[in-house]
Amino acid sequence: MTRRQSIVFDRAAGFYDNSRGFPPGEEAAVAAMMARAGGLAPASQVLEIGVGTGRIALPLAPHTGGFYGLDLSASMMAQLRAKQNSEQVYLALADAARLPFPDDTFDAAVVVHVFHLVANLEGVIKELGRVLKPGAPLLHGRNQMDKEVAELRMAWHEVVDAERLAASNWGRPVEVLAQMGWRQQGLTHEHKFRHEYVPLHAVEGFRQRLWSSTWALSDDEIERGVAVMEALAHSRYDDPSQPVTTTSAFCVDVYMPPARADG
């Protein structure tokens, strides 16, 4: 099943970094891990679809010879521009299903938290294969949350939007990549980091509609989900309004494109 329309993050531009960013200093370690995973070199030309505010692009760009970012949201990319210093990041407002680049352009592609948002997953993956040089990798990044934090989120989905979650692309990228002939290279690369979070602040993020999964919901649905999350938080923690130290990870899987037919 595909979405009728890709999700555009204009409304999230002002709060995206505060709700998704790494703890200070961790972004450099994440970028170094990604560069190693993808075998990036000083001359590598890299494409990121869904570049957003540059959470990945800005720290990763110094490991490359040129970093090209594409997004549907001009507002998100304006946030990137405001943070950009000397990083060689070049931006385009475009659809990942119609990439404005010639065949065999890039030495690697980066996709982080994007596949579940696009309307045409197969078309986007096909386009990535077209613009990558033969044998160039796709770096698919994702967060891996602490079990208790993840269970708070799953409580929301089970009560409020289980059907929407099932109809989304959340579980499809690995399956579709395999069906289209892409193969995972090696094991998952992982960078773990410690950080603090406040359980009730996490719940409040759903009430404030910080996550794209909340944007199509009614106020009644939002409050129903928040009530379940608050009850779970109070059952898990003595005082869920206080910070809790936890461990999360940023993970990268490396995929190699299918071999191309001669001619």
Short mmCIF file of C-alpha atoms in Angstrom, two decimals:
data_model
loop_
_atom_site.label_atom_id
_atom_site.label_comp_id
_atom_site.label_asym_id
_atom_site.label_seq_id
_atom_site.Cartn_x
_atom_site.Cartn_y
_atom_site.Cartn_z
CA MET A 1 0.00 0.00 0.00
CA THR A 2 1.31 3.48 -0.87
CA ARG A 3 0.44 6.89 0.50
CA ARG A 4 -1.63 9.17 -1.69
CA GLN A 5 0.73 12.06 -0.95
CA SER A 6 4.17 12.46 0.62
CA ILE A 7 4.27 14.24 3.96
CA VAL A 8 5.82 17.73 3.88
CA PHE A 9 7.42 19.02 7.08
CA ASP A 10 6.87 22.78 6.71
CA ARG A 11 4.90 22.89 9.96
CA ALA A 12 7.76 21.18 11.86
CA ALA A 13 10.57 23.51 10.78
CA GLY A 14 10.54 25.58 13.97
CA PHE A 15 10.64 22.69 16.44
CA TYR A 16 12.19 19.80 14.49
CA ASP A 17 15.74 20.09 15.87
CA ASN A 18 14.55 20.37 19.48
CA SER A 19 12.49 17.20 19.19
CA ARG A 20 14.83 15.06 17.02
CA GLY A 21 18.36 16.33 17.59
CA PHE A 22 21.24 14.41 19.12
CA PRO A 23 22.71 15.35 22.52
CA PRO A 24 25.55 17.89 22.08
CA GLY A 25 28.62 16.29 20.56
CA GLU A 26 26.95 13.07 19.44
CA GLU A 27 26.30 14.32 15.91
CA ALA A 28 30.04 14.22 15.12
CA ALA A 29 30.31 10.60 16.27
CA VAL A 30 27.22 9.65 14.26
CA ALA A 31 28.68 11.28 11.14
CA ALA A 32 32.02 9.50 11.59
CA MET A 33 30.21 6.17 11.94
CA MET A 34 28.19 6.82 8.77
CA ALA A 35 31.32 7.80 6.84
CA ARG A 36 33.01 4.56 7.87
CA ALA A 37 29.91 2.50 7.07
CA GLY A 38 29.63 3.98 3.59
CA GLY A 39 33.35 4.04 2.85
CA LEU A 40 33.10 7.78 2.20
CA ALA A 41 36.26 9.56 1.05
CA PRO A 42 37.22 13.25 0.64
CA ALA A 43 36.17 13.12 -3.01
CA SER A 44 32.84 11.32 -2.45
CA GLN A 45 29.72 12.96 -3.87
CA VAL A 46 26.78 12.14 -1.60
CA LEU A 47 23.02 12.64 -1.91
CA GLU A 48 20.57 12.80 0.99
CA ILE A 49 16.84 12.74 0.33
CA GLY A 50 14.72 14.38 3.02
CA VAL A 51 17.67 16.49 4.12
CA GLY A 52 15.43 18.67 6.31
CA THR A 53 17.25 20.94 8.77
CA GLY A 54 20.62 19.28 8.17
CA ARG A 55 20.71 17.13 11.31
CA ILE A 56 22.67 14.52 9.33
CA ALA A 57 23.95 16.58 6.40
CA LEU A 58 25.88 19.27 8.26
CA PRO A 59 28.07 16.96 10.38
CA LEU A 60 28.47 14.43 7.55
CA ALA A 61 29.38 16.91 4.79
CA PRO A 62 33.01 17.43 6.00
CA HIS A 63 33.62 13.72 5.34
CA THR A 64 32.73 14.20 1.66
CA GLY A 65 33.74 16.16 -1.40
CA GLY A 66 30.23 17.47 -1.94
CA PHE A 67 26.94 16.84 -0.16
CA TYR A 68 23.66 17.31 -2.04
CA GLY A 69 20.43 17.57 -0.05
CA LEU A 70 16.90 17.35 -1.38
CA ASP A 71 13.60 18.05 0.39
CA LEU A 72 9.98 19.00 -0.27
CA SER A 73 10.06 21.64 2.49
CA ALA A 74 11.71 25.00 1.81
CA SER A 75 11.10 25.94 5.47
CA MET A 76 13.09 22.97 6.74
CA MET A 77 15.98 23.72 4.40
CA ALA A 78 15.93 27.37 5.52
CA GLN A 79 16.75 26.10 9.01
CA LEU A 80 19.70 24.21 7.53
CA ARG A 81 20.92 27.36 5.79
CA ALA A 82 20.73 29.30 9.06
CA LYS A 83 23.04 26.76 10.75
CA GLN A 84 25.41 26.21 7.82
CA ASN A 85 28.95 27.52 8.08
CA SER A 86 31.62 26.23 5.69
CA GLU A 87 30.02 22.84 5.03
CA GLN A 88 29.67 22.07 1.33
CA VAL A 89 25.95 21.30 1.29
CA TYR A 90 23.98 22.05 -1.89
CA LEU A 91 20.19 22.03 -1.70
CA ALA A 92 17.34 21.37 -4.09
CA LEU A 93 13.58 21.67 -3.56
CA ALA A 94 12.40 18.53 -5.33
CA ASP A 95 10.54 15.22 -5.11
CA ALA A 96 12.66 12.14 -4.37
CA ALA A 97 10.56 10.19 -6.88
CA ARG A 98 11.85 12.53 -9.63
CA LEU A 99 15.45 13.27 -8.75
CA PRO A 100 16.92 16.22 -10.73
CA PHE A 101 20.27 14.51 -11.32
CA PRO A 102 21.78 12.46 -14.16
CA ASP A 103 22.35 8.73 -13.98
CA ASP A 104 25.45 7.49 -12.13
CA THR A 105 26.09 10.77 -10.28
CA PHE A 106 26.65 9.84 -6.63
CA ASP A 107 29.09 7.73 -4.64
CA ALA A 108 26.56 7.17 -1.84
CA ALA A 109 23.00 8.03 -0.85
CA VAL A 110 21.68 8.77 2.63
CA VAL A 111 18.10 8.18 3.81
CA VAL A 112 17.14 8.85 7.44
CA HIS A 113 13.52 8.70 8.66
CA VAL A 114 12.15 9.34 5.18
CA PHE A 115 10.93 6.13 3.54
CA HIS A 116 7.78 5.96 5.71
CA LEU A 117 6.81 9.49 4.63
CA VAL A 118 6.91 9.12 0.85
CA ALA A 119 3.94 8.43 -1.40
CA ASN A 120 5.79 6.18 -3.85
CA LEU A 121 8.33 4.07 -1.99
CA GLU A 122 9.18 1.86 -4.96
CA GLY A 123 9.61 4.88 -7.22
CA VAL A 124 11.94 6.61 -4.76
CA ILE A 125 14.10 3.50 -4.38
CA LYS A 126 14.25 3.10 -8.15
CA GLU A 127 15.38 6.72 -8.52
CA LEU A 128 18.10 6.24 -5.91
CA GLY A 129 19.39 3.27 -7.87
CA ARG A 130 19.43 5.36 -11.03
CA VAL A 131 21.49 8.26 -9.67
CA LEU A 132 23.94 6.09 -7.72
CA LYS A 133 27.08 4.94 -9.48
CA PRO A 134 27.28 1.16 -9.98
CA GLY A 135 28.10 -0.48 -6.66
CA ALA A 136 27.58 2.72 -4.63
CA PRO A 137 25.88 2.20 -1.25
CA LEU A 138 22.61 3.40 0.25
CA LEU A 139 22.98 4.32 3.94
CA HIS A 140 19.63 3.82 5.66
CA GLY A 141 19.66 5.44 9.11
CA ARG A 142 17.21 5.10 12.00
CA ASN A 143 16.89 5.70 15.71
CA GLN A 144 16.70 2.83 18.17
CA MET A 145 15.05 3.99 21.36
CA ASP A 146 15.32 2.60 24.86
CA LYS A 147 12.72 -0.16 25.38
CA GLU A 148 10.62 1.83 27.87
CA VAL A 149 10.56 4.92 25.65
CA ALA A 150 9.58 2.76 22.68
CA GLU A 151 6.80 1.14 24.68
CA LEU A 152 5.33 4.57 25.48
CA ARG A 153 5.12 5.27 21.76
CA MET A 154 3.67 1.88 20.94
CA ALA A 155 0.96 2.40 23.58
CA TRP A 156 -0.05 5.49 21.61
CA HIS A 157 -0.14 3.66 18.28
CA GLU A 158 -2.08 0.71 19.66
CA VAL A 159 -4.82 2.94 21.03
CA VAL A 160 -5.01 5.78 18.52
CA ASP A 161 -3.74 4.99 15.07
CA ALA A 162 -2.89 1.31 14.74
CA GLU A 163 -4.66 1.19 11.38
CA ARG A 164 -2.76 4.22 10.08
CA LEU A 165 0.52 2.73 11.29
CA ALA A 166 -0.25 -0.57 9.56
CA ALA A 167 -1.10 1.28 6.32
CA SER A 168 2.07 3.39 6.39
CA ASN A 169 5.50 2.48 5.05
CA TRP A 170 7.01 1.93 8.51
CA GLY A 171 7.66 -1.77 8.08
CA ARG A 172 8.08 -1.85 4.30
CA PRO A 173 11.53 -0.46 3.35
CA VAL A 174 13.53 -3.60 4.10
CA GLU A 175 10.96 -5.78 2.34
CA VAL A 176 10.74 -3.51 -0.71
CA LEU A 177 14.51 -3.10 -1.00
CA ALA A 178 14.89 -6.89 -1.03
CA GLN A 179 12.11 -7.30 -3.58
CA MET A 180 13.83 -4.77 -5.84
CA GLY A 181 17.16 -6.60 -5.66
CA TRP A 182 19.01 -4.49 -3.10
CA ARG A 183 21.09 -6.45 -0.60
CA GLN A 184 22.26 -5.54 2.86
CA GLN A 185 26.03 -5.40 3.22
CA GLY A 186 27.39 -6.56 6.55
CA LEU A 187 25.80 -6.02 9.94
CA THR A 188 23.99 -2.98 11.25
CA HIS A 189 26.32 -0.16 12.31
CA GLU A 190 25.36 1.36 15.66
CA HIS A 191 26.34 4.35 17.76
CA LYS A 192 24.94 4.32 21.31
CA PHE A 193 24.60 7.42 23.45
CA ARG A 194 23.31 8.33 26.89
CA HIS A 195 20.80 11.12 27.30
CA GLU A 196 18.06 12.39 29.57
CA TYR A 197 14.39 12.49 28.81
CA VAL A 198 11.34 13.42 30.85
CA PRO A 199 8.53 10.87 30.37
CA LEU A 200 5.72 13.42 30.67
CA HIS A 201 7.53 15.77 28.29
CA ALA A 202 7.58 12.93 25.78
CA VAL A 203 3.84 12.53 26.25
CA GLU A 204 3.30 16.27 25.88
CA GLY A 205 5.06 16.13 22.51
CA PHE A 206 2.14 14.06 21.23
CA ARG A 207 -0.36 16.54 22.63
CA GLN A 208 1.52 19.37 20.86
CA ARG A 209 1.55 17.35 17.60
CA LEU A 210 5.33 17.30 17.25
CA TRP A 211 5.20 14.01 15.32
CA SER A 212 3.85 13.58 11.82
CA SER A 213 1.73 10.61 12.95
CA THR A 214 -0.43 13.08 14.92
CA TRP A 215 -1.10 15.63 12.21
CA ALA A 216 -4.18 14.00 10.73
CA LEU A 217 -5.78 13.13 14.08
CA SER A 218 -8.72 14.85 15.76
CA ASP A 219 -8.33 16.55 19.15
CA ASP A 220 -10.35 13.73 20.72
CA GLU A 221 -7.99 11.11 19.29
CA ILE A 222 -5.00 13.08 20.55
CA GLU A 223 -6.38 13.28 24.09
CA ARG A 224 -7.30 9.59 24.10
CA GLY A 225 -3.76 8.63 23.16
CA VAL A 226 -2.20 11.05 25.62
CA ALA A 227 -4.33 9.65 28.46
CA VAL A 228 -3.04 6.13 27.80
CA MET A 229 0.57 7.32 27.64
CA GLU A 230 0.23 9.33 30.84
CA ALA A 231 -1.22 6.33 32.67
CA LEU A 232 1.65 4.14 31.49
CA ALA A 233 4.25 6.76 32.46
CA HIS A 234 2.80 7.07 35.98
CA SER A 235 2.81 3.28 36.36
CA ARG A 236 6.45 3.02 35.26
CA TYR A 237 8.09 5.93 37.09
CA ASP A 238 7.84 7.26 40.64
CA ASP A 239 7.74 10.80 39.26
CA PRO A 240 7.42 10.92 35.46
CA SER A 241 7.89 14.70 35.51
CA GLN A 242 11.57 14.22 36.43
CA PRO A 243 14.43 13.46 34.02
CA VAL A 244 15.40 9.84 33.44
CA THR A 245 18.78 8.83 32.03
CA THR A 246 18.49 6.31 29.24
CA THR A 247 20.44 4.84 26.34
CA SER A 248 19.44 5.20 22.71
CA ALA A 249 21.26 4.40 19.50
CA PHE A 250 21.51 5.64 15.95
CA CYS A 251 21.72 2.73 13.52
CA VAL A 252 22.77 2.52 9.89
CA ASP A 253 22.18 -0.33 7.49
CA VAL A 254 24.17 -0.36 4.25
CA TYR A 255 22.39 -1.56 1.10
CA MET A 256 23.97 -2.25 -2.27
CA PRO A 257 21.91 -1.71 -5.42
CA PRO A 258 21.05 -4.51 -7.81
CA ALA A 259 23.41 -5.19 -10.67
CA ARG A 260 22.33 -3.46 -13.85
CA ALA A 261 21.61 -5.32 -17.04
CA ASP A 262 24.15 -4.73 -19.81
CA GLY A 263 23.08 -2.22 -22.41
#
